[in-house]
Tab-separated table of C-alpha atoms and ligand atoms in Angstrom:
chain	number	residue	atom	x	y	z
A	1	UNK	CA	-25.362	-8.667	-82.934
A	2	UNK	CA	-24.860	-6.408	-80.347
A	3	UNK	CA	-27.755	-5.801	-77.391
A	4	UNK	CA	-28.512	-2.394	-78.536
A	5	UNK	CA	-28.583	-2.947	-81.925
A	6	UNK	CA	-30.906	-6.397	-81.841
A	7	UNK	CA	-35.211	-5.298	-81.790
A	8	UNK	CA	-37.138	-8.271	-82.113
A	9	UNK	CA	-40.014	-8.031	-84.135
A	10	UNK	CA	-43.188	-9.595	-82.562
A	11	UNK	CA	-46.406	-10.484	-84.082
A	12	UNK	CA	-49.250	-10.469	-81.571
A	13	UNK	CA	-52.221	-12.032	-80.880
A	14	UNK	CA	-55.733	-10.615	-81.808
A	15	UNK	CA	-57.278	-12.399	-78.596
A	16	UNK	CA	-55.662	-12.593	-75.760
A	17	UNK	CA	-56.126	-15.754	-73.851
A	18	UNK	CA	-55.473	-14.139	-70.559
A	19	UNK	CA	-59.404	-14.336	-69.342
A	20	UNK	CA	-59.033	-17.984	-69.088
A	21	UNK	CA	-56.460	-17.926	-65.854
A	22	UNK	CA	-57.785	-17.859	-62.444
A	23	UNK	CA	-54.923	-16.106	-60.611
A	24	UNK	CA	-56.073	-18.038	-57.500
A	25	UNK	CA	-56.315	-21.764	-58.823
A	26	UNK	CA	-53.443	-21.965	-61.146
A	27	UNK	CA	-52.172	-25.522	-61.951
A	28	UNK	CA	-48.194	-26.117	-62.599
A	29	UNK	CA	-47.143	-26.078	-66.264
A	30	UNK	CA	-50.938	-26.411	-67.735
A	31	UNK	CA	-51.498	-22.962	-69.254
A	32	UNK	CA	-49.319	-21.286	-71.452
A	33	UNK	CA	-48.761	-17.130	-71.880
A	34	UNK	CA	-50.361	-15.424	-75.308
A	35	UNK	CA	-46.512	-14.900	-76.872
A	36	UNK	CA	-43.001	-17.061	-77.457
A	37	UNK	CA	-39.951	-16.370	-78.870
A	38	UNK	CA	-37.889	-18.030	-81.531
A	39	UNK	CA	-34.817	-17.939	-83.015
A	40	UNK	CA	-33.006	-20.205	-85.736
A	41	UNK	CA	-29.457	-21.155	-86.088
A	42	UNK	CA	-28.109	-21.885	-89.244
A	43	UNK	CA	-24.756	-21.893	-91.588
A	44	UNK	CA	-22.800	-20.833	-87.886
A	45	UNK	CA	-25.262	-18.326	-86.949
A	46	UNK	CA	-28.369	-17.605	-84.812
A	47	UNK	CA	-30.440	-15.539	-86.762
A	48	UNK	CA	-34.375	-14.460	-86.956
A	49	UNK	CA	-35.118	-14.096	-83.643
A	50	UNK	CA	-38.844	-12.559	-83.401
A	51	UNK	CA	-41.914	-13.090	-81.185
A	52	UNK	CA	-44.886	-14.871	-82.541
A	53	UNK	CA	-48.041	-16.641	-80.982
A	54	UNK	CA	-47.858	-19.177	-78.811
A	55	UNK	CA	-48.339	-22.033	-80.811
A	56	UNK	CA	-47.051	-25.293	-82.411
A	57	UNK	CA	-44.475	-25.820	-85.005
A	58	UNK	CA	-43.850	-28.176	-87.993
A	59	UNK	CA	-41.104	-30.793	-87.487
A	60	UNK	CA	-40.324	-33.143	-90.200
A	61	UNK	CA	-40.653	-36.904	-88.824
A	62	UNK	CA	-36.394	-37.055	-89.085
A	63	UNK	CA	-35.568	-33.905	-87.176
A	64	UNK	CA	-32.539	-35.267	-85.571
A	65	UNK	CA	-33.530	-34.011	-82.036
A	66	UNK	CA	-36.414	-36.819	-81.866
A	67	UNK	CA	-34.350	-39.593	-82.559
A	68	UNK	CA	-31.035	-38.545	-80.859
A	69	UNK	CA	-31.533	-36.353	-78.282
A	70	UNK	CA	-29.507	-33.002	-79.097
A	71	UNK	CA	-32.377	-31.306	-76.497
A	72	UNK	CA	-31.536	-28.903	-73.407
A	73	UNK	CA	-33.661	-26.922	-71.663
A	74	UNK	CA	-33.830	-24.189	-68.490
A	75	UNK	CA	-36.280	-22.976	-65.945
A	76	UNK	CA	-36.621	-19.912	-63.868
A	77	UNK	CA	-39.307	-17.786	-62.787
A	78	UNK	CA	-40.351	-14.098	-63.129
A	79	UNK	CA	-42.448	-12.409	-60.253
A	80	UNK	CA	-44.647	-9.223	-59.575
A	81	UNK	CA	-43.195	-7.082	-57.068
A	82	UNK	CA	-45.686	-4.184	-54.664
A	83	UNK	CA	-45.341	-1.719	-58.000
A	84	UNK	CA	-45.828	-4.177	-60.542
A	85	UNK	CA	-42.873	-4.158	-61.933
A	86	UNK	CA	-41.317	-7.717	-63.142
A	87	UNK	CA	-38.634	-9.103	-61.200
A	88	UNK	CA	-36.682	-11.619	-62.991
A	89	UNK	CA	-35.176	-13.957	-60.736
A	90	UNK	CA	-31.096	-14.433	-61.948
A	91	UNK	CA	-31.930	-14.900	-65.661
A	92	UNK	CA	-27.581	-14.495	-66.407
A	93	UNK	CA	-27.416	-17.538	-64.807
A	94	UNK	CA	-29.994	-19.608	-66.517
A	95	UNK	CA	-28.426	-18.339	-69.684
A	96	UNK	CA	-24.879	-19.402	-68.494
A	97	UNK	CA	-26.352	-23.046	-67.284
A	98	UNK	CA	-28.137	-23.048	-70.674
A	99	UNK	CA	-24.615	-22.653	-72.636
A	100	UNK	CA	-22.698	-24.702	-70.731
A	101	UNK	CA	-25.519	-27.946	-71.219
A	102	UNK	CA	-25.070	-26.603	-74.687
A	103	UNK	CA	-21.736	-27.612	-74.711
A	104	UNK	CA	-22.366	-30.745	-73.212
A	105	UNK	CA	-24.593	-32.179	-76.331
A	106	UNK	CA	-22.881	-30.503	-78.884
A	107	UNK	CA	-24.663	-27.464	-80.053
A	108	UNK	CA	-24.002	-24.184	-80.582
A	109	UNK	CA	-24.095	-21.603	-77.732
A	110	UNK	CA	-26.900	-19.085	-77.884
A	111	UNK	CA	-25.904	-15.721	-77.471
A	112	UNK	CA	-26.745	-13.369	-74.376
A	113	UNK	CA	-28.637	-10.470	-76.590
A	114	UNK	CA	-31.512	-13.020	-78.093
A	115	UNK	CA	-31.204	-14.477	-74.542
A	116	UNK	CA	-31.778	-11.176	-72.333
A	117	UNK	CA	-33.533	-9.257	-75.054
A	118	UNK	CA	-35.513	-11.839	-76.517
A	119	UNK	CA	-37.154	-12.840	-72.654
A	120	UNK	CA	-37.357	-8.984	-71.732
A	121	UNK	CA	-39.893	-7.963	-74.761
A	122	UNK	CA	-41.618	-11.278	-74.174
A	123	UNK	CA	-42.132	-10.497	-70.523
A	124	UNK	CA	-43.555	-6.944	-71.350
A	125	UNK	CA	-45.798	-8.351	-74.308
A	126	UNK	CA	-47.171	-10.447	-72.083
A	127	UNK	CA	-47.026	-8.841	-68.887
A	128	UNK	CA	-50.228	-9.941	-67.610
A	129	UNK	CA	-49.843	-13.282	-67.368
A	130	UNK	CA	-47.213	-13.091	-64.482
A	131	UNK	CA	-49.468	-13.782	-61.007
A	132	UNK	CA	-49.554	-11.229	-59.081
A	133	UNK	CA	-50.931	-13.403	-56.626
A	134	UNK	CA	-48.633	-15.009	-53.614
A	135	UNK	CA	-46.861	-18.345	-53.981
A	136	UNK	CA	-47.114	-17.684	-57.963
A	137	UNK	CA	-45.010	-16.806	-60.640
A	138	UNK	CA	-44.586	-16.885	-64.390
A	139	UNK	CA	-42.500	-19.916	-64.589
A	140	UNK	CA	-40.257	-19.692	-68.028
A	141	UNK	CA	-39.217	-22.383	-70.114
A	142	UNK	CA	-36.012	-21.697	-72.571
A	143	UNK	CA	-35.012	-25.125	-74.579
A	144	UNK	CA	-32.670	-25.745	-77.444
A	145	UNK	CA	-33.320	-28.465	-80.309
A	146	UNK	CA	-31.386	-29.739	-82.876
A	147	UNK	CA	-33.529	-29.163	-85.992
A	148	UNK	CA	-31.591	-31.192	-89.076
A	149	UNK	CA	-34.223	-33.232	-91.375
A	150	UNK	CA	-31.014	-36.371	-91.621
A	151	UNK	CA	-30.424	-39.535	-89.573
A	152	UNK	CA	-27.491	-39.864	-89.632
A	153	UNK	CA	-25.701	-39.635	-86.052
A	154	UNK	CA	-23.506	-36.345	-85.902
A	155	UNK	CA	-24.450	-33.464	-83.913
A	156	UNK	CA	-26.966	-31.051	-86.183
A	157	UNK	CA	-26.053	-28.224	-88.027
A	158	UNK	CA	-29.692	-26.175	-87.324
A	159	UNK	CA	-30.972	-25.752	-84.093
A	160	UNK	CA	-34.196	-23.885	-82.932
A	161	UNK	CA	-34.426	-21.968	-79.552
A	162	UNK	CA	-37.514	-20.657	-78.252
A	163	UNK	CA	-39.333	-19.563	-75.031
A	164	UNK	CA	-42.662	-20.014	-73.735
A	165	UNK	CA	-43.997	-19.306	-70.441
A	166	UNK	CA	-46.758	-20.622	-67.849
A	167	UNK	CA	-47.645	-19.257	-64.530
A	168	UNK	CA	-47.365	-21.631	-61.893
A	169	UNK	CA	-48.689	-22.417	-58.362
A	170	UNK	CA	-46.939	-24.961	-56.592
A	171	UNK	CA	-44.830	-27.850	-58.106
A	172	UNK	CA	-45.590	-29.866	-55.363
A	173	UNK	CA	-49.008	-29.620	-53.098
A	174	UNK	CA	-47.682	-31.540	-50.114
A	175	UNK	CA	-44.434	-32.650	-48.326
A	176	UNK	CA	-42.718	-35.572	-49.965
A	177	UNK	CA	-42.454	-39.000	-49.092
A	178	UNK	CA	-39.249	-40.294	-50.778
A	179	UNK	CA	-37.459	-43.492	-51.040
A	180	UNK	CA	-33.887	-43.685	-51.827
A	181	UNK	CA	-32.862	-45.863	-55.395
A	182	UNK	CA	-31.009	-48.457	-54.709
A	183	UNK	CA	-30.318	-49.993	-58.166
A	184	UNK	CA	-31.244	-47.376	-60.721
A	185	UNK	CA	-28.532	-44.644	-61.290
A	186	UNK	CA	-29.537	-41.525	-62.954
A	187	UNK	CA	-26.002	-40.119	-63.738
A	188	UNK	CA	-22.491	-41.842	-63.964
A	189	UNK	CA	-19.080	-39.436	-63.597
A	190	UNK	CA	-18.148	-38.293	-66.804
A	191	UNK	CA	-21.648	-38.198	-68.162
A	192	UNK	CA	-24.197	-35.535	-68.918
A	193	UNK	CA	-25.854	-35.797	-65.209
A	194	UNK	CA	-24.564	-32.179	-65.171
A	195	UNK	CA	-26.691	-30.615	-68.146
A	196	UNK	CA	-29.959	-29.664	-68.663
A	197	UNK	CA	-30.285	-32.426	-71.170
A	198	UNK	CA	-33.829	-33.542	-71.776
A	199	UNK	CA	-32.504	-37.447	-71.724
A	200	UNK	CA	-31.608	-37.120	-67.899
A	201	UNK	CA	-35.321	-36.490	-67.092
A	202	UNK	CA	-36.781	-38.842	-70.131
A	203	UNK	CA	-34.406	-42.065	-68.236
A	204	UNK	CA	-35.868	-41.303	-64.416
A	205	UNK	CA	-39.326	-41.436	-65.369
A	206	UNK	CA	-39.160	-45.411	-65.221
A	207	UNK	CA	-37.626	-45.606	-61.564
A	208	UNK	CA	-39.850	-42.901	-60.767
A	209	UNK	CA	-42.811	-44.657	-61.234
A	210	UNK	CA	-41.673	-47.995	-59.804
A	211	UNK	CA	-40.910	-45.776	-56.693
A	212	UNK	CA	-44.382	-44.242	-57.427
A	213	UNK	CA	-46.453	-47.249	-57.097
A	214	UNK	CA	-44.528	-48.496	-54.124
A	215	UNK	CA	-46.406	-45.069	-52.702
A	216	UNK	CA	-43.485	-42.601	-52.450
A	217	UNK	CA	-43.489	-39.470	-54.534
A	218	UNK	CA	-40.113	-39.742	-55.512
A	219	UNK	CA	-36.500	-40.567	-55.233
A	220	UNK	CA	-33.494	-40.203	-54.243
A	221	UNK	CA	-30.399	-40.789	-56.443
A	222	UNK	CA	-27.439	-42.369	-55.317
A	223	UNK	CA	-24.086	-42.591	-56.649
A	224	UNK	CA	-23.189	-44.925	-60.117
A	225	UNK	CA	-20.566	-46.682	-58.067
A	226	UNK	CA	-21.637	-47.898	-54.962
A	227	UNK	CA	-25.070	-46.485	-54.429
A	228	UNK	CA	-23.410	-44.960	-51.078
A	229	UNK	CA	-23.979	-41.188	-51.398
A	230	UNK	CA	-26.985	-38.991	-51.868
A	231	UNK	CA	-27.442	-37.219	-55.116
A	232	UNK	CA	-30.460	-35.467	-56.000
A	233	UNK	CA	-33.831	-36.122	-55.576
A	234	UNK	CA	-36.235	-36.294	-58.387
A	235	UNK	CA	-35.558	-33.065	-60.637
A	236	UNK	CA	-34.248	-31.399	-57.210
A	237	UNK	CA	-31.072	-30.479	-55.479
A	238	UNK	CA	-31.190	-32.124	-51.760
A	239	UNK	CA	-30.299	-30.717	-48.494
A	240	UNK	CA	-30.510	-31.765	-44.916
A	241	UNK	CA	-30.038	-29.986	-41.656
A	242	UNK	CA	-28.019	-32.766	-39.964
A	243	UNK	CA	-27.349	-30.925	-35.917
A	244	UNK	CA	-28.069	-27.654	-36.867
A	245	UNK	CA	-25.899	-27.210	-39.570
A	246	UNK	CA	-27.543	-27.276	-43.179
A	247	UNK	CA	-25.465	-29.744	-45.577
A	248	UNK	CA	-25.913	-30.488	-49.101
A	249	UNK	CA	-23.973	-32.865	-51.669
A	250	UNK	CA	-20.998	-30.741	-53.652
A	251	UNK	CA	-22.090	-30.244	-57.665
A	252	UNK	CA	-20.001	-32.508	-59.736
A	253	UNK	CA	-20.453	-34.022	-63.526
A	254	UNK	CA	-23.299	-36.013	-61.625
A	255	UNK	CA	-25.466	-33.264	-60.320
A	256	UNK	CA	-27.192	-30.166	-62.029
A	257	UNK	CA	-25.818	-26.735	-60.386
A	258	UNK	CA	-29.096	-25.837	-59.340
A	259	UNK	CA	-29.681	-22.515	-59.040
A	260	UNK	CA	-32.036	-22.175	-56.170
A	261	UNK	CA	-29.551	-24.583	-54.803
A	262	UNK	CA	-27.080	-21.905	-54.899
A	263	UNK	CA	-29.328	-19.605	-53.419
A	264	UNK	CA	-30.625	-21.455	-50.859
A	265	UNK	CA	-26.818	-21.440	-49.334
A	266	UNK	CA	-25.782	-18.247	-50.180
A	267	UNK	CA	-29.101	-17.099	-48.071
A	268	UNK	CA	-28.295	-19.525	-45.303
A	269	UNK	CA	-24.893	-18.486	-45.094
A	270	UNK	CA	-25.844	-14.507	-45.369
A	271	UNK	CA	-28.485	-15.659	-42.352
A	272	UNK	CA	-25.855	-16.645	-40.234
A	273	UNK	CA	-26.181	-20.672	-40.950
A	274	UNK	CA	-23.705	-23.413	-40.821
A	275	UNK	CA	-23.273	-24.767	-44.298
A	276	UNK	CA	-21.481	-27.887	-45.668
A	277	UNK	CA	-21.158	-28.796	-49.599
A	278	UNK	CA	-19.820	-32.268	-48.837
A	279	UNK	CA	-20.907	-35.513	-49.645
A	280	UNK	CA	-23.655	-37.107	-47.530
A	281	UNK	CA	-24.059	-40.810	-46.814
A	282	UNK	CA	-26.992	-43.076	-46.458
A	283	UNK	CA	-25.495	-44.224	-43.533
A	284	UNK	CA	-25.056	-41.064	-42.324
A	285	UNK	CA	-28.979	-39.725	-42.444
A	286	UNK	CA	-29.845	-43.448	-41.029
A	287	UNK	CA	-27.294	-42.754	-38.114
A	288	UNK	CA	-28.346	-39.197	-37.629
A	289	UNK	CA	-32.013	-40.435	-37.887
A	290	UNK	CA	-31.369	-43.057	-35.069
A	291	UNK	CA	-30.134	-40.116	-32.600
A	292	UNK	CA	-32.410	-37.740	-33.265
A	293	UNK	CA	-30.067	-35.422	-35.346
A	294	UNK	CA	-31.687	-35.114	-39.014
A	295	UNK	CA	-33.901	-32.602	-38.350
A	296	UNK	CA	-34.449	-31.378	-41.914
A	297	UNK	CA	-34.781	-32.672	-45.479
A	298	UNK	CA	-35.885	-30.979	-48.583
A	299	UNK	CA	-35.586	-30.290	-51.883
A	300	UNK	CA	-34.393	-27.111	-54.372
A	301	UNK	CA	-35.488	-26.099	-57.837
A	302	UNK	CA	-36.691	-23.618	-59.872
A	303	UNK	CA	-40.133	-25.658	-60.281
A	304	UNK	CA	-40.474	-26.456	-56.931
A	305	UNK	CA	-38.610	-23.781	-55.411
A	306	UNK	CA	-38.214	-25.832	-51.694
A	307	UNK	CA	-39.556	-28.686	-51.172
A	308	UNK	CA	-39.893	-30.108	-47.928
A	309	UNK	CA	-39.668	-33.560	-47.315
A	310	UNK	CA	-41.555	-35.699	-44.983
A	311	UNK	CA	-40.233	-39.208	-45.565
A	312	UNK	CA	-37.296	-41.082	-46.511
A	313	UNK	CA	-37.359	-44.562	-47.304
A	314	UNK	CA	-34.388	-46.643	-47.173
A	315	UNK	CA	-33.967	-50.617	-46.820
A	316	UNK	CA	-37.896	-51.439	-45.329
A	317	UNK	CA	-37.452	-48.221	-43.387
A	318	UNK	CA	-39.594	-45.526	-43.491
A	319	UNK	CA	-37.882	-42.482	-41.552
A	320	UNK	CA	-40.123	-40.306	-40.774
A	321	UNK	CA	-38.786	-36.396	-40.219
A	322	UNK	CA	-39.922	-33.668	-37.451
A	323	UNK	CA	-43.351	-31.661	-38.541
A	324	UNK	CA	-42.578	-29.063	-41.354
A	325	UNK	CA	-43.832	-25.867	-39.066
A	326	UNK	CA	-40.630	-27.143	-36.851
A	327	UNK	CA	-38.311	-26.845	-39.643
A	328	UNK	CA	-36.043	-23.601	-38.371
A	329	UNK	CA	-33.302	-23.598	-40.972
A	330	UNK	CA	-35.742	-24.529	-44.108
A	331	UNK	CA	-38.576	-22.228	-43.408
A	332	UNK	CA	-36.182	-19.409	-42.579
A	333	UNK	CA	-34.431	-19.307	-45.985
A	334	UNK	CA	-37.219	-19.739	-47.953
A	335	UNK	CA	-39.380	-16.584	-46.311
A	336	UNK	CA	-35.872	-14.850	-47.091
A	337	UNK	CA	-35.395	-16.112	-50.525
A	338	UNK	CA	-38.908	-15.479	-51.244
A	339	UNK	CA	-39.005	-11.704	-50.049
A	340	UNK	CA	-35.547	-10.977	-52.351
A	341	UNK	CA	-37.600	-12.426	-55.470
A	342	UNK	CA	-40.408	-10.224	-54.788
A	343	UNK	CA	-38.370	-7.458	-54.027
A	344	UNK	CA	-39.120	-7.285	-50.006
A	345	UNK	CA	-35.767	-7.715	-49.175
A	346	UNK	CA	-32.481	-5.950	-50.353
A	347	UNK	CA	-30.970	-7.628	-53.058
A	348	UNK	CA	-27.923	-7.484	-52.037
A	349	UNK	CA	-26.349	-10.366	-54.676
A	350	UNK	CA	-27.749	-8.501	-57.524
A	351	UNK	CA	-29.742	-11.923	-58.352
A	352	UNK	CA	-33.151	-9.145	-59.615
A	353	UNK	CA	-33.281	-8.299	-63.111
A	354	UNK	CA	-36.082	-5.717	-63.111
A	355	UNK	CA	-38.085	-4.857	-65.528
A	356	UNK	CA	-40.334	-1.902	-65.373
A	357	UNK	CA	-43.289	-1.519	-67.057
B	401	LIG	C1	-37.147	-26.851	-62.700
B	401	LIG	O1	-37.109	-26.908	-61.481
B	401	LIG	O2	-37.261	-25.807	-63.341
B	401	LIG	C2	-37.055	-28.064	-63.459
B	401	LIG	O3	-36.360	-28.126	-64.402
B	401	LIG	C3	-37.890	-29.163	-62.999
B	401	LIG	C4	-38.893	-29.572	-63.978
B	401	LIG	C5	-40.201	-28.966	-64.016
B	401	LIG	C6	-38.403	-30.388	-65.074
């Protein structure tokens, strides 16, 4: 199917539920928009792709997903520039990250025409539901099951792919306290820490809540093998500004190429920043703590966009990190970052897709 050739039908709603959002008190991921999309893949092919309702579907009790786990997913976020057009933030590169967890688990890779054309009618159907408002946007949510009625284990021969979409306020009302795992692991080399597989985030939610109830928001991963270097936090990239240079562990089979990671640095960089993809000890933020030098932590996703960080944890220590209005590096890059979404800024990494109403 070529992108010109592929229309997607849609059916739409009679009633829109659009009067129920408050554009100015809008809770993460509670909400969803009036349309999704689907699209079936079956004997080798996707095909059927339309827009329908938003809305539940029928699984038989042995769909293979449920019990095994073929299940990816994405994020990203669509915004409302000054004309009202619809600025996609790099949707190519969701799809690309979507393919390659694809991969990963063992299921087909979806191609780019449902993909692009599938999320652009979507977006115009249901226009209305992206925020116009500031610190808002329609977050998106594209995810991949394996849809075989056997159980048996062998990857699936169906799959389903849809989209649905929420706006969002913040991920994350306040700066986080964190504590860094010391015995937990959320990703070995040579696994699937890599991919958006929906088993990485179903096996941290136990850690996370020990961590919770010890009165820290979340975690911070360490490595499999010696619980020595800093992976991610929570569903998050991490970065630091250790002496004024901004330094972030390098993506590996361990750690999810984030894309606002990516951005974050590129920004940095493009703002005339230091930055370092190496790895980054817990000795070394304890040492830079001790002399004053880690004067920035946070985290980077499409959820949470950046989330600063006001506490790390480590060994009975809570290390507490300068005030967040201090924050040069952190602050700067995400008032940049945040103007090229909303289309203040040149764009000058072609990240936009735009669509105009
Ligand atoms: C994202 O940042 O989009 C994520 O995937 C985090 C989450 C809400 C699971």
């Amino acid at each position: 199917m070529s992108l010109d050739m592929l229309t997607i039908p849609a059916q739409c709603v009679e009633n829109s539920r659009i009067a129920e959002l408050d554009y100015n008190n809008i809770e993460f991921g509670k909400i969803f928009s009036d349309h999704m999309l689907v699209a079936d893949y079956k004997e080798g092919k996707w095909e059927n792709p339309h827009i329908r309702p938003y809305g539940n579907m029928s699984l038989s009790p042995a769909t293979s997903s449920l019990h095994y786990g073929q299940s990816i997913f994405e994020g990203m976020k669509a915004y409302r520039d000054a004309n009202g057009d619809i600025l996609l933030f790099r949707p190519l590169d969701n799809f690309h990250r979507l393919n390659k967890s694809a991969e990963r688990m063992c299921m087909p890779a979806l191609t780019e025409d449902i993909f692009m054309q599938g999320l652009e009618q979507l977006l115009r159907l249901d226009a209305a539901w992206v925020p116009p408002t500031a610190g808002c946007a329609l977050y998106i949510r594209p995810f991949m099951f394996a849809t075989d009625e056997f159980i048996g284990v062998r990857p699936s021969s169906s799959y389903r792919f849809a989209i649905f979409t929420c706006p969002v306020g913040a991920y994350y009302g306040q700066p986080l306290r964190v504590a860094i795992e010391p015995h937990y692991v959320r990703s070995v080399e040579g696994g699937a820490g890599y991919a958006k597989a929906a088993g990485n985030y179903g096996a941290a939610l136990y850690p996370a809540r020990q961590m919770q109830e010890r009165g820290y928001h979340q975690l911070i991963w360490t490595d499999a093998k010696e619980h020595k270097y800093i992976e991610e936090s929570g569903t998050m990239n991490l970065m630091f500004v250790l002496d004024g240079k901004l330094v972030t562990p390098p993506v590996s089979t361990t750690i999810l190429a984030g894309i606002t990671r990516d951005s974050v640095l590129q920004v940095a960089r493009d703002l005339g920043y230091t930055v370092e993809e190496r790895k980054v000890s817990v000795d070394e933020l304890e040492e830079a703590h001790k002399a004053g030098k880690l004067q920035e932590a946070f985290g980077t996703g499409t959820a949470a966009t950046i989330a600063q960080i006001a506490t790390i944890h480590h060994n009975g220590l809570d290390m507490d990190l300068p005030a967040i209005e201090d924050r040069k590096i952190s602050n700067h890059v995400a008032a940049e970052l945040d103007k090229i979404k909303t289309g203040q800024a040149p764009d000058t990494h072609h990240w936009v897709h735009r669509i105009s109403l």
